[in-house]
């Protein structure tokens, strides 16, 4: 049995499926060819056992032997230490990839998350959030205009950045950002992404059946 175990919800409502953040971890595990298993935590009961691993009551988290790691950025950096397919061995490239891990989560997702939350909830838009997102996408257009991947070769930085941007694409928010749109298409065209997404959808579909027979 592999030491790596990904823990995610046993079920989520349909709208966020395909975007729940365990997909980032599944994707990295598939890209790194790392053996793993998936376990569930109840969506409806986020009690002390859940909070002991994820203090905000969210998912996913990863266990590696006696280690328990939460937050997808931390999980992907940990996995990067297990596979050079995920994080370059060269110190300069490794540093650059790590920079972009934090750039995706701290600078870009900060702008994409409130914008997409309003879209998911069907709420009126906000000029502030629209302008904030436009500024971040403009900066990323400059970065991605002349490079295939953020740190030379594909890495965990690209998993995170592509996942942060693809939810914007879901709501046509990359229409005026061709470099970002093409980057998301390159990343999500990889077989490991397709496997991760299909596995997540199947996992939550199984949750539907379990709830129907509960």
Short mmCIF file of C-alpha atoms in Angstrom, two decimals:
data_model
loop_
_atom_site.label_atom_id
_atom_site.label_comp_id
_atom_site.label_asym_id
_atom_site.label_seq_id
_atom_site.Cartn_x
_atom_site.Cartn_y
_atom_site.Cartn_z
CA UNK A 1 0.00 0.00 0.00
CA UNK A 2 1.46 3.42 -0.91
CA UNK A 3 2.41 5.81 1.87
CA UNK A 4 0.77 8.72 0.03
CA UNK A 5 -2.93 9.11 0.77
CA UNK A 6 -5.04 11.95 -0.59
CA UNK A 7 -8.04 12.76 1.57
CA UNK A 8 -10.92 14.63 -0.02
CA UNK A 9 -14.65 15.03 0.54
CA UNK A 10 -16.87 12.01 0.03
CA UNK A 11 -19.28 14.22 -1.93
CA UNK A 12 -19.80 17.83 -3.06
CA UNK A 13 -22.76 19.47 -4.86
CA UNK A 14 -22.51 19.41 -8.68
CA UNK A 15 -21.48 23.04 -9.44
CA UNK A 16 -17.89 22.87 -8.11
CA UNK A 17 -17.13 19.40 -9.41
CA UNK A 18 -14.10 19.42 -11.64
CA UNK A 19 -12.76 22.39 -9.67
CA UNK A 20 -12.48 21.06 -6.11
CA UNK A 21 -8.87 21.52 -5.08
CA UNK A 22 -8.06 17.88 -4.54
CA UNK A 23 -7.75 17.92 -8.35
CA UNK A 24 -4.49 19.85 -8.00
CA UNK A 25 -3.07 17.08 -5.85
CA UNK A 26 -4.41 14.29 -8.06
CA UNK A 27 -2.84 16.04 -11.06
CA UNK A 28 0.55 16.34 -9.38
CA UNK A 29 0.50 12.71 -8.24
CA UNK A 30 -0.29 11.59 -11.78
CA UNK A 31 2.37 13.85 -13.35
CA UNK A 32 4.96 12.58 -10.89
CA UNK A 33 3.93 8.93 -11.38
CA UNK A 34 3.73 8.65 -7.59
CA UNK A 35 1.68 5.74 -6.21
CA UNK A 36 -1.15 6.88 -3.99
CA UNK A 37 -4.58 6.04 -2.68
CA UNK A 38 -7.64 8.23 -2.14
CA UNK A 39 -9.68 8.31 1.07
CA UNK A 40 -12.78 10.30 1.96
CA UNK A 41 -13.81 12.63 4.73
CA UNK A 42 -17.53 13.43 5.20
CA UNK A 43 -18.66 16.63 3.50
CA UNK A 44 -21.49 17.00 6.03
CA UNK A 45 -19.50 16.30 9.21
CA UNK A 46 -16.36 18.38 9.63
CA UNK A 47 -15.75 17.55 13.23
CA UNK A 48 -12.63 17.22 15.41
CA UNK A 49 -11.14 14.36 13.36
CA UNK A 50 -11.28 16.52 10.23
CA UNK A 51 -10.04 19.67 11.96
CA UNK A 52 -7.06 17.79 13.37
CA UNK A 53 -5.77 17.52 9.80
CA UNK A 54 -7.27 20.63 8.19
CA UNK A 55 -7.96 23.36 10.76
CA UNK A 56 -10.25 25.31 8.40
CA UNK A 57 -12.53 22.34 7.74
CA UNK A 58 -11.58 22.24 4.07
CA UNK A 59 -10.19 19.56 1.76
CA UNK A 60 -7.88 18.15 0.65
CA UNK A 61 -5.04 17.08 2.82
CA UNK A 62 -2.30 14.53 2.16
CA UNK A 63 -0.69 12.01 4.45
CA UNK A 64 2.77 10.63 3.77
CA UNK A 65 3.51 8.05 6.41
CA UNK A 66 3.11 9.88 9.71
CA UNK A 67 3.11 13.32 8.04
CA UNK A 68 -0.20 15.12 7.47
CA UNK A 69 -0.05 18.14 5.15
CA UNK A 70 -2.80 20.63 4.32
CA UNK A 71 -2.99 23.52 1.81
CA UNK A 72 -2.45 22.59 -1.82
CA UNK A 73 0.65 24.74 -2.21
CA UNK A 74 2.36 22.97 0.69
CA UNK A 75 1.21 19.58 -0.58
CA UNK A 76 2.54 20.19 -4.09
CA UNK A 77 5.89 21.43 -2.82
CA UNK A 78 6.13 18.28 -0.72
CA UNK A 79 5.39 16.14 -3.76
CA UNK A 80 7.93 18.16 -5.72
CA UNK A 81 10.53 16.90 -3.27
CA UNK A 82 9.61 13.36 -4.27
CA UNK A 83 9.79 13.75 -8.04
CA UNK A 84 11.94 15.88 -10.34
CA UNK A 85 9.03 15.74 -12.79
CA UNK A 86 7.27 18.15 -10.44
CA UNK A 87 10.08 20.39 -9.21
CA UNK A 88 13.38 20.89 -11.07
CA UNK A 89 16.60 19.69 -9.44
CA UNK A 90 18.56 22.67 -10.75
CA UNK A 91 18.64 25.21 -7.87
CA UNK A 92 17.86 28.22 -10.05
CA UNK A 93 14.91 26.54 -11.79
CA UNK A 94 13.71 25.11 -8.50
CA UNK A 95 13.73 28.57 -6.93
CA UNK A 96 11.90 30.01 -9.93
CA UNK A 97 9.23 27.31 -9.75
CA UNK A 98 8.80 27.93 -6.02
CA UNK A 99 8.39 31.65 -6.66
CA UNK A 100 5.59 30.91 -9.09
CA UNK A 101 3.88 28.54 -6.66
CA UNK A 102 3.48 31.48 -4.31
CA UNK A 103 2.74 33.84 -7.19
CA UNK A 104 -0.17 31.65 -8.29
CA UNK A 105 -1.63 31.37 -4.81
CA UNK A 106 -0.87 34.80 -3.36
CA UNK A 107 -0.98 37.19 -6.30
CA UNK A 108 -3.17 35.63 -8.98
CA UNK A 109 -5.66 33.57 -6.99
CA UNK A 110 -6.24 36.57 -4.75
CA UNK A 111 -7.81 38.22 -7.80
CA UNK A 112 -9.49 35.19 -9.39
CA UNK A 113 -11.20 33.84 -6.29
CA UNK A 114 -13.60 36.70 -5.44
CA UNK A 115 -14.41 37.18 -9.14
CA UNK A 116 -15.27 33.52 -9.66
CA UNK A 117 -17.16 33.26 -6.37
CA UNK A 118 -19.56 35.95 -7.58
CA UNK A 119 -19.95 34.06 -10.86
CA UNK A 120 -20.65 30.75 -9.13
CA UNK A 121 -23.28 32.36 -6.90
CA UNK A 122 -24.91 34.28 -9.76
CA UNK A 123 -24.33 37.56 -7.96
CA UNK A 124 -23.89 40.94 -9.69
CA UNK A 125 -20.36 41.73 -10.76
CA UNK A 126 -18.08 44.19 -9.03
CA UNK A 127 -16.03 46.81 -10.89
CA UNK A 128 -13.37 46.54 -8.20
CA UNK A 129 -13.01 42.78 -8.65
CA UNK A 130 -13.25 43.08 -12.44
CA UNK A 131 -10.46 45.65 -12.52
CA UNK A 132 -8.33 43.67 -10.05
CA UNK A 133 -8.60 40.54 -12.16
CA UNK A 134 -7.91 42.45 -15.39
CA UNK A 135 -4.71 43.87 -13.90
CA UNK A 136 -3.46 40.45 -12.79
CA UNK A 137 -4.29 38.90 -16.18
CA UNK A 138 -2.46 41.73 -17.94
CA UNK A 139 0.65 40.95 -15.89
CA UNK A 140 0.34 37.24 -16.67
CA UNK A 141 -0.09 37.95 -20.38
CA UNK A 142 3.36 39.56 -20.36
CA UNK A 143 4.87 36.59 -18.54
CA UNK A 144 3.27 33.89 -20.68
CA UNK A 145 3.69 35.60 -24.05
CA UNK A 146 7.16 34.15 -24.59
CA UNK A 147 7.32 30.99 -22.50
CA UNK A 148 5.67 27.59 -22.55
CA UNK A 149 5.93 26.92 -18.81
CA UNK A 150 6.70 29.16 -15.88
CA UNK A 151 10.04 27.68 -14.83
CA UNK A 152 11.44 26.16 -18.01
CA UNK A 153 9.95 22.68 -17.73
CA UNK A 154 6.46 21.80 -16.53
CA UNK A 155 6.28 21.87 -12.72
CA UNK A 156 3.95 22.16 -9.75
CA UNK A 157 3.94 25.91 -10.41
CA UNK A 158 2.12 25.25 -13.68
CA UNK A 159 -0.38 22.93 -12.02
CA UNK A 160 -1.30 25.66 -9.57
CA UNK A 161 -1.26 28.57 -12.01
CA UNK A 162 -3.26 26.70 -14.64
CA UNK A 163 -5.81 25.62 -12.06
CA UNK A 164 -6.14 29.17 -10.76
CA UNK A 165 -6.68 30.47 -14.30
CA UNK A 166 -8.89 27.73 -15.72
CA UNK A 167 -11.78 28.60 -13.41
CA UNK A 168 -11.69 32.09 -14.91
CA UNK A 169 -11.85 30.48 -18.35
CA UNK A 170 -14.97 28.59 -17.23
CA UNK A 171 -16.75 31.96 -17.10
CA UNK A 172 -15.12 33.31 -20.29
CA UNK A 173 -12.86 35.57 -18.27
CA UNK A 174 -9.81 34.89 -20.45
CA UNK A 175 -11.43 36.08 -23.68
CA UNK A 176 -9.09 39.08 -23.84
CA UNK A 177 -6.04 37.19 -22.52
CA UNK A 178 -4.91 34.88 -25.34
CA UNK A 179 -1.57 33.94 -23.78
CA UNK A 180 -3.30 32.91 -20.56
CA UNK A 181 -5.98 31.04 -22.48
CA UNK A 182 -3.41 29.14 -24.56
CA UNK A 183 -1.40 28.34 -21.44
CA UNK A 184 -4.45 26.85 -19.72
CA UNK A 185 -5.22 24.82 -22.85
CA UNK A 186 -1.64 23.46 -22.95
CA UNK A 187 -1.71 22.50 -19.29
CA UNK A 188 -5.16 20.94 -19.27
CA UNK A 189 -4.39 19.08 -22.48
CA UNK A 190 -1.89 16.93 -20.60
CA UNK A 191 -3.00 13.32 -19.97
CA UNK A 192 -2.36 13.63 -16.23
CA UNK A 193 -4.90 16.45 -15.97
CA UNK A 194 -7.53 14.44 -17.82
CA UNK A 195 -6.93 11.46 -15.53
CA UNK A 196 -7.15 13.65 -12.43
CA UNK A 197 -10.34 15.33 -13.54
CA UNK A 198 -12.02 12.08 -14.58
CA UNK A 199 -11.08 10.48 -11.26
CA UNK A 200 -12.49 13.40 -9.29
CA UNK A 201 -15.76 13.34 -11.20
CA UNK A 202 -16.05 9.56 -10.69
CA UNK A 203 -15.31 9.96 -6.97
CA UNK A 204 -18.15 12.43 -6.46
CA UNK A 205 -20.49 10.41 -8.68
CA UNK A 206 -19.88 7.48 -6.36
CA UNK A 207 -20.79 9.81 -3.52
CA UNK A 208 -24.12 10.50 -5.21
CA UNK A 209 -24.90 6.80 -5.23
CA UNK A 210 -23.87 6.35 -1.61
CA UNK A 211 -26.12 9.21 -0.49
CA UNK A 212 -29.02 7.86 -2.54
CA UNK A 213 -28.81 4.55 -0.70
CA UNK A 214 -28.12 5.99 2.74
#
